[in-house]
Amino acid sequence: MSDITAIPEMRPREAEGSAPSDNSLANHALVQLTLTRFREFLREPEALFWVFIFPILLAAGLGLAFRNRPADVLKIATVTPELARSLRADKLLDVAQLSPSAAAEALRTGKVALVAEPGPNGAVLYDFDNTNPEGRTARMLAERAVERAAGRVDPVAGIDRLMREPGSRYIDFLIPGLLGMNLMGSAIWGMGFAIVDARRRKLMKRLIATPMPRHYYLLSFLLSRLIMLVVEVGFLVGFGVLVFKVPVRGSLADLVVLCVLASLSFGALGLLIASRARTIEAASGLMNLVMMPMWIVSGVFFSAQRFPDMLQPVIRALPLTATIDALRANMLQGSNLPQVSPQLLVLAVWLAVCFPLALKLFRWR
């Protein structure tokens, strides 16, 4: 009987590029990609500073600068002792009696806000810059003091009722603005910088050669943003509440929904910015081009209503304006989600437009 050569058992070839057989959650591709986003973030000291330290320093500095305090005393000058006596009757004026040349020099160099001197026919001449708010206020106070010294009696008495309720202070206005700015900055920079850096180092080219589903890579950025959102929002809002007693009058659940939708909208915008950029310089320029106008006009540090009426429709359509308006309504006025539905609609439109467009334009190489 002839020898029969043993033939090895034939097994079906594994599909080329198939994923490992380990199906545990810890080794899932999406989990590992999301953890990678956290590691990249924690290894960047600049990112930690801009996301956590900078908003706190800004809130602390502006909160102390604009804290509740007595009204400022305005420095003015006059050239005669009679006017000086009349003006010093108002406690909000710090009156210096100077020579005409010294008074003019003090006004020109900004040392005083106004100069009062005798005019023709018993009138008083007020020299001041009407574009300077302090000058306009000094003019009003000086005229009131002079008229009262001349015997004027107010026909209607006024009684001051001073309000110190949390919610009306500048720091209460500021914290939601900083929170919106932080949501935008961390989402756009965190998304755009990491993607462009991976493209520049040709990491994406290697990733798409693996069995990783491509949408996992982009989804990992959104998941990491949502998880970091808890820390970012809690850190800044907690600081405002504990240090400055900033009120949070609305529902915390509504606040979470607002922050999540805002973060997703800004993340989609960041993804769109980074979809084609190949260098860090190009991405940085595009991100600054998008964010800088919104920092200025969207009401972070002062009300957006200061801008001309013709610009208001454009300003209200910006995602940062919608975010800040909704956050202020929730935190300071106790508004619920239906009451901020116009702002939610703006954010939803930005998300619905930017994310599909970014996926269509996204370049892996």
Short mmCIF file of C-alpha atoms in Angstrom, two decimals:
data_model
loop_
_atom_site.label_atom_id
_atom_site.label_comp_id
_atom_site.label_asym_id
_atom_site.label_seq_id
_atom_site.Cartn_x
_atom_site.Cartn_y
_atom_site.Cartn_z
CA MET A 1 0.00 0.00 0.00
CA SER A 2 1.54 3.25 -1.10
CA ASP A 3 2.14 6.01 1.36
CA ILE A 4 -0.43 8.73 1.33
CA THR A 5 0.95 12.16 1.92
CA ALA A 6 -1.00 13.95 4.61
CA ILE A 7 -2.74 16.99 3.26
CA PRO A 8 -3.14 19.84 5.75
CA GLU A 9 -6.65 20.82 6.62
CA MET A 10 -7.81 23.68 4.43
CA ARG A 11 -9.40 26.57 6.27
CA PRO A 12 -11.22 29.48 4.74
CA ARG A 13 -8.97 32.53 4.49
CA GLU A 14 -9.85 35.31 6.79
CA ALA A 15 -11.07 38.33 4.96
CA GLU A 16 -8.14 40.55 4.21
CA GLY A 17 -7.95 43.37 6.67
CA SER A 18 -10.62 41.86 8.98
CA ALA A 19 -10.81 43.12 12.55
CA PRO A 20 -9.39 41.09 15.45
CA SER A 21 -11.70 38.54 17.00
CA ASP A 22 -11.60 40.22 20.41
CA ASN A 23 -15.06 41.74 20.78
CA SER A 24 -14.63 43.22 24.26
CA LEU A 25 -15.83 46.78 24.73
CA ALA A 26 -12.40 48.02 25.86
CA ASN A 27 -10.85 46.94 22.56
CA HIS A 28 -13.63 48.28 20.39
CA ALA A 29 -12.28 50.56 17.69
CA LEU A 30 -14.54 53.46 18.60
CA VAL A 31 -13.57 53.26 22.29
CA GLN A 32 -9.85 53.23 21.46
CA LEU A 33 -10.23 56.16 19.06
CA THR A 34 -12.14 58.15 21.66
CA LEU A 35 -9.48 57.44 24.30
CA THR A 36 -6.89 58.63 21.81
CA ARG A 37 -8.68 61.97 21.58
CA PHE A 38 -8.41 62.37 25.36
CA ARG A 39 -4.73 61.49 25.39
CA GLU A 40 -4.00 64.00 22.65
CA PHE A 41 -5.87 66.68 24.57
CA LEU A 42 -4.18 65.99 27.91
CA ARG A 43 -0.73 66.04 26.31
CA GLU A 44 -1.22 69.61 25.08
CA PRO A 45 -0.59 72.14 27.90
CA GLU A 46 -1.82 74.96 25.64
CA ALA A 47 -5.19 73.26 25.19
CA LEU A 48 -5.59 72.76 28.95
CA PHE A 49 -4.76 76.42 29.54
CA TRP A 50 -7.22 77.82 26.98
CA VAL A 51 -10.05 75.46 27.94
CA PHE A 52 -9.79 75.60 31.75
CA ILE A 53 -7.42 78.28 33.04
CA PHE A 54 -8.04 81.18 30.64
CA PRO A 55 -11.85 81.43 31.17
CA ILE A 56 -11.35 81.32 34.95
CA LEU A 57 -8.68 84.04 34.88
CA LEU A 58 -10.85 86.18 32.61
CA ALA A 59 -13.94 85.70 34.77
CA ALA A 60 -11.99 86.46 37.96
CA GLY A 61 -10.31 89.56 36.52
CA LEU A 62 -13.43 91.08 34.95
CA GLY A 63 -15.58 90.04 37.90
CA LEU A 64 -13.30 91.89 40.30
CA ALA A 65 -12.94 94.89 37.98
CA PHE A 66 -16.72 95.29 37.59
CA ARG A 67 -17.73 94.19 41.08
CA ASN A 68 -20.43 96.03 42.98
CA ARG A 69 -18.88 99.21 44.39
CA PRO A 70 -19.85 102.83 45.01
CA ALA A 71 -20.21 105.12 42.02
CA ASP A 72 -16.95 106.51 40.66
CA VAL A 73 -16.05 110.06 41.65
CA LEU A 74 -15.26 112.09 38.53
CA LYS A 75 -12.35 114.52 38.48
CA ILE A 76 -13.12 117.94 37.03
CA ALA A 77 -11.45 121.37 37.14
CA THR A 78 -12.61 124.95 37.48
CA VAL A 79 -10.85 128.32 37.38
CA THR A 80 -12.70 130.33 40.07
CA PRO A 81 -13.26 129.70 43.78
CA GLU A 82 -16.99 130.50 43.47
CA LEU A 83 -17.54 127.72 40.92
CA ALA A 84 -15.34 125.39 42.95
CA ARG A 85 -17.55 125.86 46.03
CA SER A 86 -20.72 125.23 44.02
CA LEU A 87 -19.36 122.13 42.31
CA ARG A 88 -17.96 120.59 45.51
CA ALA A 89 -21.51 120.33 46.86
CA ASP A 90 -21.93 117.23 44.70
CA LYS A 91 -20.20 114.26 46.32
CA LEU A 92 -19.69 112.56 42.94
CA LEU A 93 -17.35 115.33 41.76
CA ASP A 94 -13.69 115.76 42.71
CA VAL A 95 -13.10 119.45 41.95
CA ALA A 96 -9.66 121.01 41.44
CA GLN A 97 -9.21 124.77 41.15
CA LEU A 98 -6.58 125.48 38.49
CA SER A 99 -5.41 128.32 36.31
CA PRO A 100 -7.01 128.48 32.85
CA SER A 101 -3.88 127.13 31.13
CA ALA A 102 -3.41 124.34 33.68
CA ALA A 103 -7.10 123.39 33.44
CA ALA A 104 -6.90 123.23 29.65
CA GLU A 105 -3.77 121.06 29.86
CA ALA A 106 -5.41 118.73 32.40
CA LEU A 107 -8.42 118.29 30.11
CA ARG A 108 -6.24 117.70 27.05
CA THR A 109 -4.18 115.01 28.83
CA GLY A 110 -7.20 113.24 30.31
CA LYS A 111 -6.47 114.11 33.95
CA VAL A 112 -9.93 115.68 34.31
CA ALA A 113 -13.18 114.90 32.49
CA LEU A 114 -14.46 118.48 32.35
CA VAL A 115 -13.45 122.10 32.91
CA ALA A 116 -16.01 124.65 34.16
CA GLU A 117 -15.40 128.39 33.89
CA PRO A 118 -17.53 131.56 33.98
CA GLY A 119 -19.19 132.59 30.74
CA PRO A 120 -21.00 135.68 29.47
CA ASN A 121 -24.18 136.93 31.16
CA GLY A 122 -23.69 134.72 34.21
CA ALA A 123 -23.62 131.48 32.22
CA VAL A 124 -21.17 128.65 32.87
CA LEU A 125 -18.95 127.28 30.09
CA TYR A 126 -18.33 123.52 30.17
CA ASP A 127 -15.37 122.19 28.21
CA PHE A 128 -15.52 118.41 27.72
CA ASP A 129 -15.36 115.65 25.11
CA ASN A 130 -18.93 114.60 24.31
CA THR A 131 -17.70 111.24 22.95
CA ASN A 132 -16.33 110.37 26.38
CA PRO A 133 -18.97 108.85 28.72
CA GLU A 134 -17.21 110.30 31.77
CA GLY A 135 -17.28 113.75 30.15
CA ARG A 136 -21.02 113.56 29.50
CA THR A 137 -21.69 112.40 33.07
CA ALA A 138 -19.48 115.12 34.51
CA ARG A 139 -21.37 117.72 32.46
CA MET A 140 -24.70 116.57 33.89
CA LEU A 141 -23.43 116.46 37.48
CA ALA A 142 -21.69 119.84 37.23
CA GLU A 143 -24.79 121.56 35.84
CA ARG A 144 -26.93 120.05 38.57
CA ALA A 145 -24.51 121.23 41.27
CA VAL A 146 -24.32 124.77 39.87
CA GLU A 147 -28.09 125.13 39.55
CA ARG A 148 -28.71 123.85 43.07
CA ALA A 149 -26.09 126.27 44.41
CA ALA A 150 -27.99 129.05 42.64
CA GLY A 151 -31.17 128.13 44.50
CA ARG A 152 -32.90 125.71 42.16
CA VAL A 153 -35.37 123.37 43.88
CA ASP A 154 -36.29 120.06 42.28
CA PRO A 155 -40.06 120.08 41.56
CA VAL A 156 -40.31 116.34 42.12
CA ALA A 157 -38.30 114.63 44.84
CA GLY A 158 -36.42 111.48 43.89
CA ILE A 159 -35.73 108.49 46.11
CA ASP A 160 -33.00 105.99 45.23
CA ARG A 161 -33.70 102.28 45.67
CA LEU A 162 -30.39 100.53 45.10
CA MET A 163 -30.48 96.97 43.75
CA ARG A 164 -27.79 94.40 44.52
CA GLU A 165 -29.62 91.25 43.42
CA PRO A 166 -27.55 88.52 41.74
CA GLY A 167 -28.41 88.38 38.07
CA SER A 168 -28.11 92.10 37.41
CA ARG A 169 -24.33 92.38 37.85
CA TYR A 170 -21.72 92.39 35.10
CA ILE A 171 -20.25 89.07 36.28
CA ASP A 172 -23.70 87.47 35.88
CA PHE A 173 -23.79 88.77 32.30
CA LEU A 174 -20.20 87.65 31.70
CA ILE A 175 -20.21 83.99 32.82
CA PRO A 176 -22.71 82.74 30.16
CA GLY A 177 -20.76 84.69 27.54
CA LEU A 178 -17.48 83.06 28.58
CA LEU A 179 -19.19 79.67 28.66
CA GLY A 180 -20.41 80.11 25.07
CA MET A 181 -16.98 81.32 23.96
CA ASN A 182 -15.36 78.30 25.63
CA LEU A 183 -17.79 75.88 23.99
CA MET A 184 -16.98 77.35 20.60
CA GLY A 185 -13.22 77.54 21.09
CA SER A 186 -12.72 74.08 22.53
CA ALA A 187 -14.97 72.44 19.92
CA ILE A 188 -13.52 74.17 16.87
CA TRP A 189 -9.90 74.07 17.99
CA GLY A 190 -10.16 70.56 19.43
CA MET A 191 -11.72 69.25 16.24
CA GLY A 192 -9.83 71.25 13.65
CA PHE A 193 -6.33 71.13 15.09
CA ALA A 194 -6.32 67.37 15.79
CA ILE A 195 -7.65 66.45 12.34
CA VAL A 196 -5.25 68.70 10.43
CA ASP A 197 -2.32 67.56 12.55
CA ALA A 198 -3.16 63.90 11.85
CA ARG A 199 -3.46 64.66 8.14
CA ARG A 200 -0.14 66.52 8.17
CA ARG A 201 1.66 63.61 9.85
CA LYS A 202 -0.01 61.16 7.43
CA LEU A 203 -1.70 59.33 10.31
CA MET A 204 -5.03 59.33 8.47
CA LYS A 205 -3.43 57.54 5.55
CA ARG A 206 -2.41 54.75 7.91
CA LEU A 207 -5.76 54.68 9.70
CA ILE A 208 -7.80 54.19 6.54
CA ALA A 209 -5.60 51.18 5.71
CA THR A 210 -6.92 49.46 8.85
CA PRO A 211 -10.30 47.74 9.18
CA MET A 212 -11.55 50.77 11.15
CA PRO A 213 -14.87 52.08 9.79
CA ARG A 214 -14.18 55.60 8.65
CA HIS A 215 -17.15 57.11 10.42
CA TYR A 216 -15.74 55.81 13.73
CA TYR A 217 -12.83 58.21 13.40
CA LEU A 218 -15.05 61.27 13.08
CA LEU A 219 -17.53 59.99 15.64
CA SER A 220 -14.73 59.62 18.20
CA PHE A 221 -14.18 63.38 18.10
CA LEU A 222 -17.85 64.06 18.85
CA LEU A 223 -17.94 61.52 21.70
CA SER A 224 -14.81 62.93 23.31
CA ARG A 225 -16.28 66.44 23.05
CA LEU A 226 -19.49 65.36 24.79
CA ILE A 227 -17.59 63.70 27.62
CA MET A 228 -15.26 66.68 28.08
CA LEU A 229 -18.29 68.93 28.04
CA VAL A 230 -19.26 67.82 31.54
CA VAL A 231 -15.87 68.92 32.90
CA GLU A 232 -15.68 72.19 30.95
CA VAL A 233 -19.19 73.40 31.77
CA GLY A 234 -19.10 72.21 35.37
CA PHE A 235 -15.72 73.85 35.98
CA LEU A 236 -16.68 77.32 34.72
CA VAL A 237 -20.27 77.41 35.98
CA GLY A 238 -19.18 75.99 39.33
CA PHE A 239 -16.53 78.70 39.64
CA GLY A 240 -19.08 81.42 38.92
CA VAL A 241 -21.60 80.02 41.40
CA LEU A 242 -19.12 79.41 44.24
CA VAL A 243 -16.97 82.53 43.92
CA PHE A 244 -19.36 85.18 42.58
CA LYS A 245 -22.77 83.66 43.46
CA VAL A 246 -23.86 83.69 39.81
CA PRO A 247 -27.45 82.39 39.69
CA VAL A 248 -28.54 79.35 37.69
CA ARG A 249 -32.30 79.86 37.70
CA GLY A 250 -33.19 77.51 34.87
CA SER A 251 -33.31 73.73 34.79
CA LEU A 252 -29.93 72.00 34.83
CA ALA A 253 -31.28 69.47 32.34
CA ASP A 254 -32.15 72.31 29.95
CA LEU A 255 -28.68 73.76 30.47
CA VAL A 256 -27.15 70.40 29.55
CA VAL A 257 -29.25 70.20 26.38
CA LEU A 258 -28.18 73.71 25.37
CA CYS A 259 -24.51 72.96 25.92
CA VAL A 260 -24.66 69.63 24.07
CA LEU A 261 -26.40 71.13 21.04
CA ALA A 262 -24.01 74.09 21.00
CA SER A 263 -20.98 71.82 21.26
CA LEU A 264 -22.22 69.61 18.43
CA SER A 265 -22.89 72.64 16.23
CA PHE A 266 -19.46 74.13 16.87
CA GLY A 267 -17.88 70.69 16.43
CA ALA A 268 -19.55 70.33 13.03
CA LEU A 269 -18.26 73.80 12.10
CA GLY A 270 -14.76 72.81 13.21
CA LEU A 271 -14.98 69.62 11.16
CA LEU A 272 -16.00 71.64 8.12
CA ILE A 273 -13.07 74.03 8.59
CA ALA A 274 -10.63 71.14 8.89
CA SER A 275 -12.13 69.02 6.11
CA ARG A 276 -9.66 70.24 3.47
CA ALA A 277 -6.88 72.10 5.28
CA ARG A 278 -3.47 70.43 4.98
CA THR A 279 -1.30 72.57 7.26
CA ILE A 280 -1.63 73.84 10.81
CA GLU A 281 -1.09 77.40 9.58
CA ALA A 282 -3.97 77.15 7.11
CA ALA A 283 -6.30 75.61 9.68
CA SER A 284 -5.33 78.19 12.32
CA GLY A 285 -6.02 81.03 9.91
CA LEU A 286 -9.41 79.64 8.93
CA MET A 287 -10.43 79.02 12.53
CA ASN A 288 -9.43 82.52 13.61
CA LEU A 289 -11.23 83.95 10.60
CA VAL A 290 -14.43 82.20 11.70
CA MET A 291 -14.19 82.74 15.46
CA MET A 292 -12.78 86.25 15.79
CA PRO A 293 -15.82 88.08 14.35
CA MET A 294 -18.12 86.10 16.62
CA TRP A 295 -16.02 86.98 19.69
CA ILE A 296 -16.55 90.65 18.83
CA VAL A 297 -20.21 90.84 17.76
CA SER A 298 -21.92 87.94 19.55
CA GLY A 299 -22.16 89.55 22.98
CA VAL A 300 -19.44 87.80 24.98
CA PHE A 301 -18.31 90.89 26.91
CA PHE A 302 -21.04 93.41 26.06
CA SER A 303 -24.52 93.29 24.58
CA ALA A 304 -24.79 92.59 20.87
CA GLN A 305 -27.56 95.20 20.77
CA ARG A 306 -24.83 97.87 20.67
CA PHE A 307 -24.31 97.16 16.98
CA PRO A 308 -26.42 98.87 14.27
CA ASP A 309 -29.94 97.55 13.64
CA MET A 310 -29.07 96.63 10.07
CA LEU A 311 -26.54 94.08 11.40
CA GLN A 312 -28.83 92.51 13.98
CA PRO A 313 -30.35 89.79 11.70
CA VAL A 314 -26.85 88.62 10.75
CA ILE A 315 -25.62 88.71 14.35
CA ARG A 316 -28.62 86.74 15.62
CA ALA A 317 -27.99 84.07 12.96
CA LEU A 318 -24.49 83.36 14.27
CA PRO A 319 -24.13 80.19 16.38
CA LEU A 320 -22.24 81.93 19.18
CA THR A 321 -24.93 84.62 19.51
CA ALA A 322 -27.63 81.95 19.70
CA THR A 323 -25.64 80.00 22.28
CA ILE A 324 -24.94 82.98 24.54
CA ASP A 325 -28.50 84.31 24.33
CA ALA A 326 -29.90 80.88 25.23
CA LEU A 327 -27.44 80.40 28.11
CA ARG A 328 -28.21 83.83 29.58
CA ALA A 329 -31.95 83.22 29.27
CA ASN A 330 -31.62 79.87 31.04
CA MET A 331 -29.21 80.90 33.79
CA LEU A 332 -30.38 84.43 34.56
CA GLN A 333 -34.08 84.39 33.62
CA GLY A 334 -34.97 80.74 34.21
CA SER A 335 -36.17 80.19 30.64
CA ASN A 336 -37.00 76.66 29.53
CA LEU A 337 -36.29 75.04 26.16
CA PRO A 338 -39.52 76.16 24.41
CA GLN A 339 -38.74 79.75 25.39
CA VAL A 340 -35.32 79.58 23.72
CA SER A 341 -36.56 77.66 20.68
CA PRO A 342 -35.40 80.37 18.20
CA GLN A 343 -31.83 79.97 19.44
CA LEU A 344 -32.11 76.19 19.38
CA LEU A 345 -33.33 76.37 15.79
CA VAL A 346 -30.29 78.45 14.79
CA LEU A 347 -27.91 75.91 16.35
CA ALA A 348 -29.76 72.98 14.77
CA VAL A 349 -29.53 74.60 11.32
CA TRP A 350 -25.77 75.11 11.70
CA LEU A 351 -25.38 71.47 12.74
CA ALA A 352 -27.60 70.16 9.93
CA VAL A 353 -25.72 72.17 7.30
CA CYS A 354 -22.11 71.93 8.47
CA PHE A 355 -21.88 68.23 9.39
CA PRO A 356 -23.14 66.69 6.10
CA LEU A 357 -21.14 69.24 4.12
CA ALA A 358 -18.01 68.40 6.12
CA LEU A 359 -18.46 64.68 5.51
CA LYS A 360 -18.87 65.29 1.80
CA LEU A 361 -15.79 67.48 1.54
CA PHE A 362 -13.61 65.59 4.01
CA ARG A 363 -10.18 64.63 2.69
CA TRP A 364 -8.40 61.68 4.29
CA ARG A 365 -5.05 62.21 2.63
#
